[in-house]
Amino acid sequence: MKSPLLTLPGAVPAEGVDEGVAAHYGDLFREQRALADGTGFVDLSHRGVVAVTGEDRLAWLHLLLTQHVSDLPAGRATEALILSANGHIEHALYLVDDGGTVWAHVEPGTQEALIAYLESMKFFYKVEVADRTADTALVHLPAGSIAEVPEGVVVRETPHGRDLFLPRADLEAYAAQAGPPAGILAYEALRVEQHRPRLGFETDHRTIPHELGWIGSAVHLQKGCYRGQETVARVQNLGKPPRRLVFLHLDGSEVHLPVAGTELRLADDGPDGRKVGFITTSARHHELGPVALALVKRNVAVDARLVAGDTAAAQEVVVEP
């Protein structure tokens, strides 16, 4: 979905997965500071939106998701995963129930595969699943924002801000009165600072929830059976995940950020040292400078000095080894 807000002054289109919205509007650090101060908004209208209706919606989703949602109160935000039979992460959903419909936003372009899976699991349950991406645009208001929310708009409120499921036809009008826009790069820099993983960025084909710290926030350990639960229970009770998410402070003297996929090596092993992990997301933060999220092998010492390509990197623990 290509956002109409790309016509705003200074808008520079994002690339890759986030194509369709603005990377920034001319001043990345100003946009970050505005969000950190609780002003402005982020256009996330490229994200997929899925709606589930019907009297069985919560009980049915409870059987499929990693999160406990059978008695989810109306208006309470949560997040959940769908795992493969081997416990690998396939989908990440950011949910809220408005009393009659469960609304979820998902990564751009993943909604069709998600809906196909959900449709295959309907059986005799009284539920309807719909792709609402074409008529619903996601807008993010940062924590502390006092921007008004139009009457009737579904809101998903979290410690990091509010996600608005806005009618797509109202996007331009709402943007005109919501404050200064911030691009996806500003939003991503704050996501990295907050150590929040993102599907397709911090995940690959073999990622399990324990590696990213999604236990608790997206995975409930005391709920009933769901696909992939055996792996979750086994790692929780008997083993340890093979990798762990870390936050990295990068050497600010480098002109270029190490891109996603850049190999991490132990600094003390020299340039030919063994690979111990890789960058998943890197960003330039308005206060912290160059930072990144990365996956490293579990047995890497928490105080080990790392090198990302030619860039020195200092660890900060996200997931305990």
Coordinates of C-alpha atoms in Angstrom, one line a residue:
M1 CA 0.0 0.0 0.0
K2 CA 1.5 3.4 -1.0
S3 CA 0.7 6.1 1.5
P4 CA -0.8 9.4 0.4
L5 CA 1.5 11.0 3.0
L6 CA 4.5 10.5 0.7
T7 CA 3.3 13.8 -0.9
L8 CA 4.1 15.7 2.4
P9 CA 7.0 18.2 2.2
G10 CA 10.4 16.5 2.6
A11 CA 9.1 13.0 2.5
V12 CA 11.7 10.5 1.3
P13 CA 10.2 7.0 0.5
A14 CA 11.4 4.0 2.5
E15 CA 12.8 1.0 0.8
G16 CA 12.6 -2.8 1.2
V17 CA 9.9 -4.2 3.5
D18 CA 8.8 -0.7 4.6
E19 CA 8.3 0.6 1.0
G20 CA 5.1 2.6 0.7
V21 CA 5.6 5.0 3.6
A22 CA 8.2 7.6 4.3
A23 CA 11.7 6.8 5.6
H24 CA 11.9 10.3 6.9
Y25 CA 10.7 13.8 6.3
G26 CA 14.0 15.6 6.0
D27 CA 15.4 15.5 9.6
L28 CA 15.8 12.1 11.2
F29 CA 17.0 13.2 14.6
R30 CA 14.4 15.9 15.0
E31 CA 11.7 13.3 14.2
Q32 CA 13.2 10.9 16.8
R33 CA 13.3 13.6 19.4
A34 CA 9.7 14.5 18.7
L35 CA 8.5 11.0 19.2
A36 CA 10.6 10.6 22.4
D37 CA 8.9 13.8 23.7
G38 CA 5.5 12.4 22.9
T39 CA 4.6 14.6 19.9
G40 CA 3.9 13.8 16.3
F41 CA 2.9 10.5 14.7
V42 CA 4.2 7.7 12.5
D43 CA 2.6 6.6 9.3
L44 CA 2.5 2.8 9.4
S45 CA -0.2 2.4 6.8
H46 CA 1.8 -0.1 4.9
R47 CA 1.3 -2.7 7.6
G48 CA -1.2 -5.5 7.1
V49 CA -4.5 -5.4 9.0
V50 CA -6.5 -8.5 9.8
A51 CA -9.9 -8.6 11.6
V52 CA -11.6 -11.6 13.2
T53 CA -15.3 -11.5 14.0
G54 CA -17.8 -14.0 15.4
E55 CA -18.8 -15.2 18.8
D56 CA -16.1 -17.8 18.9
R57 CA -13.2 -15.5 17.9
L58 CA -11.3 -15.4 21.2
A59 CA -11.8 -19.0 22.1
W60 CA -10.7 -20.0 18.6
L61 CA -7.6 -17.7 18.5
H62 CA -6.7 -19.0 21.9
L63 CA -6.2 -22.5 20.3
L64 CA -3.9 -21.1 17.6
L65 CA -1.8 -18.4 19.2
T66 CA 1.0 -18.5 21.7
Q67 CA -0.8 -15.9 23.9
H68 CA -3.6 -16.4 26.3
V69 CA -6.6 -14.6 24.7
S70 CA -9.7 -16.7 25.6
D71 CA -10.8 -14.1 28.1
L72 CA -9.0 -11.0 26.6
P73 CA -10.8 -7.9 27.9
A74 CA -12.1 -5.4 25.4
G75 CA -9.5 -2.7 24.8
R76 CA -6.5 -4.5 26.3
A77 CA -3.6 -4.8 23.9
T78 CA -1.5 -7.9 23.6
E79 CA 0.8 -9.6 21.1
A80 CA 1.1 -13.2 20.0
L81 CA 2.9 -15.5 17.7
I82 CA 2.1 -18.3 15.4
L83 CA 4.7 -21.1 15.4
S84 CA 5.5 -23.9 13.1
A85 CA 5.2 -27.5 14.2
N86 CA 8.9 -27.3 15.2
G87 CA 8.4 -24.1 17.3
H88 CA 9.9 -21.7 14.8
I89 CA 8.2 -18.2 14.5
E90 CA 6.0 -17.8 11.4
H91 CA 3.8 -14.8 12.3
A92 CA 3.7 -12.0 14.9
L93 CA 0.4 -10.4 15.6
Y94 CA -0.3 -7.2 17.5
L95 CA -3.8 -7.5 18.8
V96 CA -6.7 -5.7 20.5
D97 CA -10.4 -6.7 20.8
D98 CA -13.0 -4.0 20.6
G99 CA -15.8 -6.1 22.1
G100 CA -17.0 -7.4 18.7
T101 CA -13.9 -7.8 16.6
V102 CA -10.2 -8.7 17.2
W103 CA -8.0 -6.3 15.2
A104 CA -4.4 -7.2 14.5
H105 CA -1.7 -5.5 12.6
V106 CA 1.1 -7.6 11.1
E107 CA 4.2 -7.2 9.0
P108 CA 3.7 -5.7 5.5
G109 CA 2.8 -8.4 3.0
T110 CA 2.4 -11.2 5.5
Q111 CA -1.4 -10.9 6.0
E112 CA -2.3 -13.1 3.0
A113 CA -0.3 -16.1 4.3
L114 CA -1.6 -15.5 7.8
I115 CA -5.2 -15.4 6.6
A116 CA -4.7 -18.5 4.5
Y117 CA -3.5 -20.4 7.6
L118 CA -6.4 -19.0 9.8
E119 CA -9.0 -20.0 7.2
S120 CA -7.6 -23.5 7.1
M121 CA -8.2 -23.8 10.8
K122 CA -11.7 -22.5 11.1
F123 CA -13.5 -26.0 11.1
F124 CA -16.8 -25.6 12.9
Y125 CA -16.0 -22.4 14.8
K126 CA -18.2 -19.4 14.3
V127 CA -15.6 -16.9 13.1
E128 CA -14.9 -14.8 10.0
V129 CA -11.5 -13.6 9.0
A130 CA -11.0 -10.6 6.8
D131 CA -8.1 -8.7 5.2
R132 CA -8.8 -5.0 6.1
T133 CA -5.5 -3.6 4.8
A134 CA -7.2 -1.9 1.9
D135 CA -9.6 0.1 4.0
T136 CA -7.7 0.5 7.3
A137 CA -4.4 2.4 7.9
L138 CA -2.3 2.0 11.0
V139 CA -1.1 5.2 12.6
H140 CA 1.2 5.3 15.6
L141 CA 1.1 7.9 18.3
P142 CA 4.1 7.9 20.7
A143 CA 3.8 7.4 24.5
G144 CA 2.7 10.7 26.1
S145 CA 0.9 12.0 23.0
I146 CA -2.1 14.1 23.7
A147 CA -3.3 14.0 20.1
E148 CA -7.0 13.4 19.8
V149 CA -8.3 10.1 18.5
P150 CA -11.4 10.3 16.2
E151 CA -14.6 8.8 17.6
G152 CA -15.1 5.2 16.7
V153 CA -11.4 4.5 15.9
V154 CA -10.1 1.3 17.4
V155 CA -7.0 2.0 19.6
R156 CA -4.3 -0.5 20.7
E157 CA -2.6 1.2 23.7
T158 CA 0.8 -0.1 24.9
P159 CA 3.7 1.4 27.0
H160 CA 5.3 2.5 23.8
G161 CA 2.3 4.4 22.5
R162 CA -1.0 4.0 20.7
D163 CA -1.7 2.2 17.5
L164 CA -4.8 3.6 15.7
F165 CA -6.7 1.5 13.2
L166 CA -7.8 4.5 11.2
P167 CA -10.1 4.4 8.1
R168 CA -7.7 4.7 5.2
A169 CA -9.9 7.4 3.6
D170 CA -9.3 9.6 6.7
L171 CA -5.5 9.3 6.8
E172 CA -4.6 12.6 5.1
A173 CA -7.2 14.5 7.1
Y174 CA -5.9 13.0 10.4
A175 CA -2.3 13.7 9.5
A176 CA -3.1 17.3 9.0
Q177 CA -4.0 17.8 12.6
A178 CA -2.0 15.1 14.4
G179 CA 1.3 17.0 14.7
P180 CA 4.6 16.7 12.9
P181 CA 5.1 13.4 11.0
A182 CA 8.0 11.1 11.8
G183 CA 9.3 8.5 9.3
I184 CA 9.9 4.8 9.8
L185 CA 13.6 5.3 10.4
A186 CA 12.8 7.3 13.6
Y187 CA 10.3 4.7 14.7
E188 CA 12.8 1.9 14.1
A189 CA 15.6 3.7 16.0
L190 CA 13.4 3.9 19.0
R191 CA 12.3 0.3 18.6
V192 CA 16.0 -0.8 18.7
E193 CA 16.5 1.4 21.8
Q194 CA 13.6 -0.4 23.4
H195 CA 15.0 -3.8 22.5
R196 CA 11.8 -4.8 20.7
P197 CA 12.2 -7.6 18.1
R198 CA 10.5 -7.5 14.7
L199 CA 9.4 -10.4 12.5
G200 CA 11.7 -10.7 9.5
F201 CA 14.3 -8.5 11.1
E202 CA 15.3 -10.3 14.3
T203 CA 13.8 -13.6 13.0
D204 CA 14.9 -16.1 10.4
H205 CA 13.6 -19.5 9.4
R206 CA 14.8 -21.1 12.7
T207 CA 14.1 -18.5 15.3
I208 CA 12.3 -19.6 18.5
P209 CA 10.6 -17.2 20.9
H210 CA 13.1 -17.7 23.8
E211 CA 16.0 -16.2 21.6
L212 CA 14.2 -12.9 21.3
G213 CA 12.7 -12.4 24.8
W214 CA 9.2 -13.0 23.5
I215 CA 8.4 -15.3 26.5
G216 CA 5.8 -13.5 28.6
S217 CA 5.0 -10.6 26.2
A218 CA 3.9 -12.8 23.3
V219 CA 4.1 -16.4 24.7
H220 CA 2.0 -17.5 27.7
L221 CA 3.6 -20.5 29.5
Q222 CA 0.5 -21.6 31.4
K223 CA -2.0 -21.9 28.5
G224 CA -3.3 -24.9 26.6
C225 CA -1.9 -26.6 23.6
Y226 CA -1.0 -24.8 20.4
R227 CA 1.2 -25.7 17.4
G228 CA 4.9 -25.6 18.4
Q229 CA 4.2 -25.7 22.2
E230 CA 6.3 -28.8 22.6
T231 CA 9.5 -26.9 21.6
V232 CA 8.6 -23.9 23.8
A233 CA 8.0 -26.2 26.8
R234 CA 11.2 -28.2 26.2
V235 CA 13.4 -25.2 25.9
Q236 CA 11.8 -23.6 28.9
N237 CA 12.1 -26.6 31.2
L238 CA 15.0 -28.6 30.0
G239 CA 17.3 -26.7 27.7
K240 CA 18.6 -23.3 26.6
P241 CA 18.0 -21.4 23.3
P242 CA 21.0 -21.7 20.9
R243 CA 21.1 -17.9 20.4
R244 CA 20.2 -14.7 22.3
L245 CA 19.2 -11.2 21.3
V246 CA 21.7 -8.4 22.3
F247 CA 21.7 -4.7 22.0
L248 CA 24.9 -3.2 20.6
H249 CA 26.6 0.2 21.0
L250 CA 28.5 0.6 17.7
D251 CA 31.7 2.6 17.2
G252 CA 30.4 6.1 16.1
S253 CA 33.5 6.9 14.0
E254 CA 32.3 4.8 11.1
V255 CA 30.5 6.6 8.3
H256 CA 28.4 3.7 7.3
L257 CA 26.3 1.5 9.6
P258 CA 26.8 -2.2 9.4
V259 CA 23.8 -3.5 7.6
A260 CA 21.5 -6.4 8.6
G261 CA 23.3 -9.7 8.2
T262 CA 26.8 -8.3 8.9
E263 CA 28.8 -11.0 10.7
L264 CA 29.8 -10.5 14.3
R265 CA 33.2 -11.8 15.5
L266 CA 35.1 -11.7 18.8
A267 CA 37.4 -8.7 18.8
D268 CA 40.2 -10.6 20.6
D269 CA 40.2 -13.3 17.8
G270 CA 41.3 -10.8 15.1
P271 CA 39.8 -10.3 11.6
D272 CA 39.8 -14.1 10.9
G273 CA 38.1 -15.0 14.2
R274 CA 35.1 -17.3 14.2
K275 CA 31.6 -15.9 13.6
V276 CA 29.5 -15.7 16.7
G277 CA 26.4 -13.9 15.4
F278 CA 25.1 -11.2 13.1
I279 CA 23.4 -7.8 13.0
T280 CA 19.6 -7.9 12.6
T281 CA 18.8 -4.2 12.7
S282 CA 21.0 -1.1 12.9
A283 CA 20.0 2.5 13.4
R284 CA 21.3 6.0 14.2
H285 CA 19.9 7.1 17.5
H286 CA 19.5 10.8 18.4
E287 CA 21.2 10.3 21.8
L288 CA 22.9 6.9 21.8
G289 CA 24.6 7.3 18.4
P290 CA 24.9 4.2 16.2
V291 CA 23.2 1.2 17.8
A292 CA 21.9 -2.2 16.7
L293 CA 20.1 -5.4 17.6
A294 CA 21.9 -8.6 16.9
L295 CA 21.7 -12.4 17.5
V296 CA 24.7 -14.0 19.0
K297 CA 25.5 -17.6 20.2
R298 CA 24.3 -18.2 23.7
N299 CA 27.7 -19.1 25.0
V300 CA 29.3 -15.7 24.0
A301 CA 30.4 -14.0 27.2
V302 CA 28.2 -11.0 28.1
D303 CA 31.3 -8.8 28.4
A304 CA 33.0 -10.1 25.2
R305 CA 34.1 -7.3 22.8
L306 CA 32.6 -7.8 19.4
V307 CA 33.4 -6.6 15.9
A308 CA 30.7 -6.1 13.2
G309 CA 32.7 -6.1 10.0
D310 CA 35.2 -3.4 10.8
T311 CA 33.1 -1.7 13.5
A312 CA 33.7 -2.3 17.2
A313 CA 30.6 -3.2 19.1
A314 CA 29.9 -3.3 22.9
Q315 CA 27.1 -5.6 24.1
E316 CA 24.2 -4.9 26.4
V317 CA 22.2 -7.9 27.5
V318 CA 18.6 -8.3 26.3
V319 CA 18.1 -12.1 26.7
E320 CA 20.1 -13.7 29.5
P321 CA 22.4 -16.5 28.5

